[in-house]
Amino acid sequence: MKEKIHQILKDVSGFSPENKEEIEQFRIKYLSKKGIVSGLFSEFKDVPKELRKEIGQHLNDLKNNVQEKINSLNQSFEKIDEPSSSENDLSLPADFIQLGSRHPLSIIRKRIIDIFSKIGFTVSEGPEIEDDWHNFTALNFPEEHPARDMQDTFFIEKNPDISLRTHTSSVQVRAMESGKIPIREIYPGRVFRNEAISARAHCIFHQVEGLYVDNNVSFADLKQTLFYFAKELFGEKTKTRFRPSYFPFTEPSAEMDISCNICGGKGCNICKYTGWVEILGCGMVDPNVLDNCNIDSKEYTGFAFGMGIERITMLKYQIKDLRLFFENDLKFLRQFESAI
Ligand code: DAH
């Protein structure tokens, strides 16, 4: 009898029903008049006198145990069935739906595109995986140029070289090769360089480059276009200056600075106390590049420029660490919602 009771206790404790119906069947199986526990009680009369006290105790415990199990199971199912009072209350405000927001880089990319669209530039895109011709050779990069090094470029294949594009200038080449002149286009896109990640550099970043090719395009056109751009994006009071520079694909080449929009040109740690910050590279398209792309450099001239969207966004919003753009921290990203 003791063993029987022990076995039943084991079965009872292992019981885990899927629904209330199963609990009712369990109750009938054990506690109804013809159930297992009642059966044991009727067998009790045959238990020898000396064991009665002990076995009686066990039997009562078993009965209580089964009853408790049924009660607690019923209770737990009631909790599931019953909708919580707040769910029933239709007057409560609805759950708050969190709206997403644009990434600061997307906001600034759109601003840049809008500004150039107003003066007739259209948007064009090209592949992120490029061959050597479009990324380097057509752009007049000499064979030994460091940008062609493993240290700077992510190569996918060697001989012939295929790499992740290091700038969107490759899309300029594709536009010129298409042979349709005039070209007045901008090229936003993602670019890749094999650089250590820091507050000021990342191996993935974004650029917008621009190209204007036609008869009689001059350096004056370049300057006026970029003056307009800087004032539209950073405000009417923004001053600009050009410094001579070097790029293989432009001649002459320049870098454009704007008066520091944080200190207004007085000098601060962002502009390193010079009052100026560099925002882009530019120049007149080198005649070699035009010829490489089958455009007659005696008939046509062009200007080109290129800027990093991260850098422009950091200046615009006074962001000090470029890694924030890639961390997906909502506390950072939500600050720009109202800027859309
Ligand atoms: N491709 C250059 C870079 O990645 C940026 C640039 C500079 C583009 C001058 C141009 C340009 O079109 O004229 O750093």
XYZ file of C-alpha atoms and ligand atoms in Angstrom:
354
model
C 0.000 0.000 0.000
C 2.830 2.355 0.923
C 4.470 1.764 -2.458
C 1.200 2.326 -4.279
C 0.750 5.654 -2.486
C 4.294 6.609 -3.304
C 3.819 5.824 -7.017
C 0.567 7.798 -7.156
C 2.251 10.803 -5.543
C 4.907 10.659 -8.222
C 2.314 10.520 -11.026
C 0.393 13.407 -9.500
C 3.391 15.654 -9.183
C 4.368 15.016 -12.832
C 0.938 15.953 -14.156
C 0.928 19.075 -16.317
C -2.309 19.697 -18.192
C -2.771 21.753 -21.356
C -6.253 22.947 -20.458
C -8.965 22.899 -17.810
C -10.659 19.910 -19.373
C -7.625 17.769 -18.573
C -7.695 18.945 -14.940
C -11.308 17.798 -14.635
C -10.402 14.385 -16.022
C -7.524 14.210 -13.566
C -9.904 15.017 -10.725
C -12.322 12.273 -11.811
C -9.441 9.789 -12.169
C -8.187 10.345 -8.632
C -10.882 11.834 -6.418
C -14.287 10.727 -7.765
C -16.184 7.978 -5.920
C -14.732 5.347 -8.200
C -11.388 7.111 -8.441
C -7.934 5.828 -7.480
C -7.727 7.578 -4.085
C -11.236 6.489 -3.070
C -10.255 2.955 -4.116
C -7.300 3.068 -1.710
C -9.573 4.229 1.093
C -11.798 1.182 0.576
C -8.720 -1.078 0.610
C -7.763 0.532 3.949
C -10.000 -1.839 5.915
C -7.638 -4.698 5.030
C -4.560 -2.939 6.419
C -3.241 -4.656 9.590
C -4.000 -2.773 12.799
C -0.407 -1.926 13.641
C 0.101 -0.156 10.280
C -3.193 1.660 10.191
C -2.028 4.835 11.849
C 0.882 5.293 9.509
C -0.894 4.288 6.296
C -3.953 6.355 7.289
C -1.736 9.371 7.613
C -0.199 8.712 4.189
C -3.625 8.289 2.597
C -4.886 11.579 4.007
C -1.755 13.331 2.856
C -2.213 11.888 -0.626
C -5.809 13.056 -0.833
C -4.873 16.567 0.308
C -1.966 16.632 -2.084
C -4.149 15.752 -5.087
C -6.768 18.314 -4.073
C -4.147 21.045 -3.676
C -2.657 20.224 -7.035
C -6.096 20.538 -8.669
C -6.795 23.851 -6.925
C -3.530 25.441 -7.905
C -3.760 24.230 -11.515
C -7.294 25.613 -11.799
C -6.120 28.931 -10.433
C -3.276 29.235 -12.898
C -5.615 28.538 -15.828
C -8.080 31.133 -14.584
C -5.325 33.728 -14.719
C -4.673 32.926 -18.368
C -8.342 32.916 -19.359
C -9.265 36.114 -17.675
C -8.269 39.245 -19.574
C -6.538 41.729 -17.296
C -8.693 44.599 -16.196
C -6.616 47.136 -18.170
C -7.225 45.181 -21.364
C -10.940 45.465 -20.790
C -10.851 49.170 -20.173
C -11.391 50.787 -23.542
C -11.079 54.287 -22.128
C -7.346 53.859 -21.449
C -4.951 55.525 -23.946
C -3.576 53.219 -26.646
C -0.072 51.786 -26.404
C 2.520 54.309 -27.532
C 3.917 53.475 -30.968
C 7.516 54.604 -31.287
C 8.092 56.187 -34.685
C 11.492 55.811 -36.275
C 13.525 58.741 -37.458
C 15.980 59.382 -40.217
C 19.632 58.792 -39.577
C 21.597 62.070 -39.385
C 23.688 60.985 -42.389
C 20.513 60.431 -44.424
C 19.195 63.833 -43.377
C 22.358 65.598 -44.534
C 22.654 63.536 -47.721
C 19.130 64.613 -48.623
C 19.935 68.257 -47.800
C 22.998 68.138 -50.062
C 21.011 66.536 -52.888
C 18.221 69.123 -52.527
C 20.704 72.011 -52.642
C 22.378 70.790 -55.838
C 19.054 69.793 -57.425
C 17.953 73.427 -57.226
C 20.744 74.419 -59.598
C 20.194 71.635 -62.076
C 22.329 68.739 -60.811
C 20.788 65.274 -61.088
C 21.677 62.251 -58.945
C 23.465 59.219 -60.346
C 24.807 56.095 -58.655
C 27.337 53.405 -59.491
C 28.598 50.059 -58.173
C 30.375 49.716 -54.827
C 32.657 47.008 -56.228
C 34.858 48.537 -58.894
C 37.539 47.571 -61.339
C 40.919 49.243 -61.366
C 40.090 51.336 -64.431
C 37.100 53.164 -62.945
C 38.513 53.580 -59.443
C 42.116 54.491 -60.332
C 43.499 54.310 -63.869
C 40.942 56.435 -65.710
C 41.269 59.002 -62.932
C 44.946 59.497 -63.670
C 46.268 57.763 -60.561
C 49.919 56.958 -61.212
C 50.899 53.288 -60.947
C 52.763 53.816 -57.654
C 50.101 56.009 -55.992
C 49.667 55.010 -52.303
C 45.863 54.796 -52.670
C 46.474 51.694 -54.781
C 48.184 50.068 -51.822
C 46.794 47.176 -49.822
C 46.972 49.443 -46.781
C 44.416 51.856 -48.176
C 42.214 49.774 -50.420
C 40.106 46.670 -49.822
C 40.972 44.413 -52.730
C 38.583 41.636 -53.625
C 40.709 40.186 -56.427
C 44.209 40.879 -57.742
C 45.272 40.714 -61.406
C 43.001 42.050 -62.681
C 42.381 44.197 -59.619
C 38.835 44.407 -58.284
C 38.258 46.422 -55.110
C 35.643 48.136 -52.997
C 35.524 51.662 -54.391
C 37.616 54.113 -52.393
C 35.625 57.138 -53.612
C 32.594 57.858 -55.773
C 34.855 59.469 -58.388
C 34.473 56.106 -60.138
C 30.896 57.114 -60.934
C 32.237 60.298 -62.555
C 34.192 58.075 -64.939
C 31.119 56.015 -65.737
C 29.127 59.197 -66.457
C 31.822 60.579 -68.762
C 32.169 57.256 -70.579
C 28.456 57.268 -71.351
C 29.272 60.085 -73.809
C 26.287 62.304 -73.026
C 27.384 65.923 -72.610
C 26.617 68.205 -70.838
C 27.013 66.311 -67.576
C 25.779 68.027 -64.451
C 25.474 65.332 -61.810
C 26.139 64.470 -58.191
C 27.156 61.052 -56.915
C 26.179 60.138 -53.371
C 27.306 56.753 -52.097
C 29.149 54.505 -49.709
C 32.916 54.167 -49.999
C 35.522 51.957 -48.341
C 39.076 52.465 -47.139
C 41.296 50.199 -45.160
C 41.688 52.500 -42.162
C 41.683 51.951 -38.425
C 38.419 53.078 -36.855
C 38.724 56.177 -34.675
C 36.762 59.297 -33.741
C 37.725 60.856 -37.098
C 37.983 57.896 -39.500
C 36.098 54.739 -40.392
C 36.685 52.032 -42.968
C 33.201 52.695 -44.352
C 31.956 56.203 -44.977
C 29.826 58.192 -47.397
C 30.610 60.761 -50.030
C 28.856 63.079 -52.393
C 30.907 63.938 -55.437
C 29.866 66.245 -58.243
C 30.795 66.751 -61.882
C 30.005 69.419 -64.443
C 31.327 68.964 -67.998
C 30.391 71.226 -70.899
C 31.840 73.879 -73.223
C 33.503 76.703 -71.320
C 33.090 75.416 -67.783
C 35.525 77.492 -65.737
C 37.038 77.676 -62.267
C 34.716 80.649 -61.658
C 31.730 78.319 -62.203
C 33.228 75.901 -59.700
C 33.724 78.589 -57.077
C 30.277 80.067 -57.525
C 28.607 76.642 -57.300
C 30.446 75.797 -54.090
C 29.890 79.248 -52.535
C 26.187 78.755 -53.124
C 26.313 75.257 -51.620
C 28.164 76.353 -48.456
C 25.763 79.231 -47.789
C 22.686 77.069 -48.379
C 23.859 74.348 -46.012
C 25.672 76.297 -43.300
C 23.884 79.667 -43.485
C 24.135 83.021 -45.303
C 26.935 84.311 -43.086
C 29.270 81.451 -43.985
C 32.548 82.541 -45.556
C 34.534 80.310 -47.897
C 38.139 80.099 -48.980
C 40.086 77.966 -51.421
C 43.519 76.517 -50.746
C 45.618 74.985 -53.525
C 45.819 71.206 -53.252
C 46.553 68.099 -55.282
C 44.363 65.323 -56.675
C 45.463 63.165 -59.608
C 42.186 63.718 -61.446
C 41.936 67.522 -61.221
C 44.255 70.301 -62.355
C 44.307 72.793 -60.755
C 43.013 71.284 -57.516
C 41.828 72.965 -54.354
C 40.393 72.342 -50.954
C 37.552 74.479 -49.764
C 37.259 75.691 -46.171
C 34.284 77.363 -44.571
C 34.411 79.769 -41.662
C 33.911 77.655 -38.529
C 30.164 77.451 -37.960
C 30.679 76.686 -34.282
C 32.693 79.739 -33.172
C 31.754 81.937 -36.144
C 35.413 82.187 -37.168
C 36.729 83.397 -33.792
C 38.614 80.174 -33.089
C 37.632 77.083 -31.071
C 38.787 73.501 -30.563
C 36.733 72.273 -33.551
C 38.570 74.573 -35.997
C 41.791 74.167 -34.002
C 41.705 77.927 -33.346
C 42.132 78.799 -37.023
C 38.543 79.952 -37.613
C 38.326 77.689 -40.696
C 37.292 74.071 -41.313
C 37.915 72.065 -44.453
C 34.794 70.640 -46.070
C 35.698 69.362 -49.536
C 38.172 68.794 -52.344
C 37.641 70.093 -55.856
C 39.252 71.184 -59.082
C 39.089 71.363 -62.860
C 38.869 67.884 -64.384
C 42.353 66.965 -65.618
C 42.398 66.841 -69.466
C 43.947 63.346 -69.216
C 40.813 62.151 -67.414
C 38.525 63.643 -70.070
C 40.585 61.973 -72.805
C 40.598 58.651 -70.905
C 36.804 58.798 -70.997
C 36.676 59.669 -74.717
C 35.736 63.320 -74.172
C 37.692 65.744 -76.327
C 39.632 67.845 -73.803
C 40.226 70.544 -76.445
C 36.514 71.100 -76.776
C 35.214 70.482 -73.276
C 36.204 71.400 -69.766
C 34.742 70.405 -66.442
C 34.893 70.841 -62.724
C 34.542 68.227 -60.022
C 34.266 68.171 -56.264
C 33.939 65.622 -53.507
C 32.989 65.699 -49.848
C 32.503 63.241 -46.990
C 28.948 63.201 -45.661
C 30.151 62.189 -42.187
C 32.436 65.210 -41.981
C 29.722 67.626 -43.139
C 27.212 66.098 -40.702
C 29.690 66.344 -37.809
C 30.218 70.028 -38.533
C 26.548 70.731 -39.034
C 25.430 69.066 -35.792
C 28.635 69.493 -33.780
C 29.198 65.761 -33.406
C 32.656 64.975 -32.088
C 32.956 61.237 -32.707
C 32.289 59.604 -36.066
C 31.736 56.180 -34.490
C 28.375 57.403 -33.151
C 26.977 57.188 -36.696
C 27.476 53.426 -36.746
C 26.585 52.427 -33.193
C 22.787 52.516 -33.538
C 22.359 54.081 -30.118
C 18.786 55.374 -30.044
C 19.682 58.064 -27.509
C 21.998 59.552 -30.121
C 19.826 58.926 -33.192
C 16.606 60.365 -31.725
C 18.176 63.797 -31.305
C 17.848 64.448 -35.015
C 14.148 63.646 -35.444
C 13.082 67.263 -35.397
C 15.761 68.157 -37.911
C 13.955 66.324 -40.754
N 37.888 61.606 -54.579
C 38.404 62.470 -53.561
C 38.558 61.686 -52.290
O 38.019 60.638 -52.180
C 37.502 63.628 -53.304
C 37.528 64.566 -54.436
C 38.431 65.577 -54.466
C 36.676 64.374 -55.504
C 38.462 66.454 -55.547
C 36.711 65.248 -56.576
C 37.607 66.264 -56.572
O 35.902 65.105 -57.618
O 37.636 67.127 -57.627
O 39.201 62.143 -51.388
